[in-house]
Amino acid sequence: VHRTAQAELALAMAASQSRRRERIDRCRIFSLSAQSMNVLAKLVKAADFAAKKHRNDRRKDADKTPYINHPIACPVCRAQFKAEEGDVNDVDILCAALLHDTVEDTDTSFEEIEELFGKVVRDYVDEVTDDKTLEKMERKRLQIVNAPKKTPGAKQVKLADKLYNLRDLNRCTPEGWDEVRVENYFKWAKQVVDGLRGANAALESELDALFKARGV
């Protein structure tokens, strides 16, 4: 009888622990679900903001494709590769990729970015924004010089930006560009990318494949 009582007690304790684990698992699932919804909401908000800001902008290809295709594709490029540190789902980096041209090419201010998306996103966008008051060649020179100084998050935004642009050049030559100008862009882009190395090996590998195909 004593052994039977012990067995029943053990079974009861096991059942209690099992129910407790189930409650913990349900809480974790709910927490992860809520977190995922928050991430998705922030990304949708950034995509909507960028689409409205770039609504009148077009790419330089013959089809005049909507400019918003570019910032939307940048986080896609960023998200399809797993960074070495496992931060592929960093929502602030992905938002910055969506917003990276808004200050440079539209009437958006850094203050507006910070108010809507937070200081981290604002800082990333700030890091990858060129000063349009400077001559184009000086801006390109500064991209090379400043690339190694950027934070890892900003480097990944730039890597995704360059990857999309170079793939786009391979797909369709912009109006007014000849092959020499395309080759020169690839050479300049490689100089920028060389300064961004160490932030995302997978993105760098994809870029290196493009450079190798071009012989640069």
Coordinates of C-alpha atoms in Angstrom, one line a residue, residues 45-55 68 98-99:
K45 CA 4.9 51.1 -41.0
A46 CA 8.4 51.8 -42.4
A47 CA 7.5 50.3 -45.8
D48 CA 4.3 52.5 -45.9
F49 CA 6.3 55.6 -44.9
A50 CA 8.9 55.0 -47.6
A51 CA 6.3 54.2 -50.3
K52 CA 4.6 57.5 -49.6
K53 CA 7.8 59.5 -49.5
H54 CA 9.0 58.0 -52.8
R55 CA 5.6 57.9 -54.5
I68 CA 10.2 52.1 -53.9
L98 CA 13.6 50.6 -46.0
L99 CA 14.2 54.2 -45.1

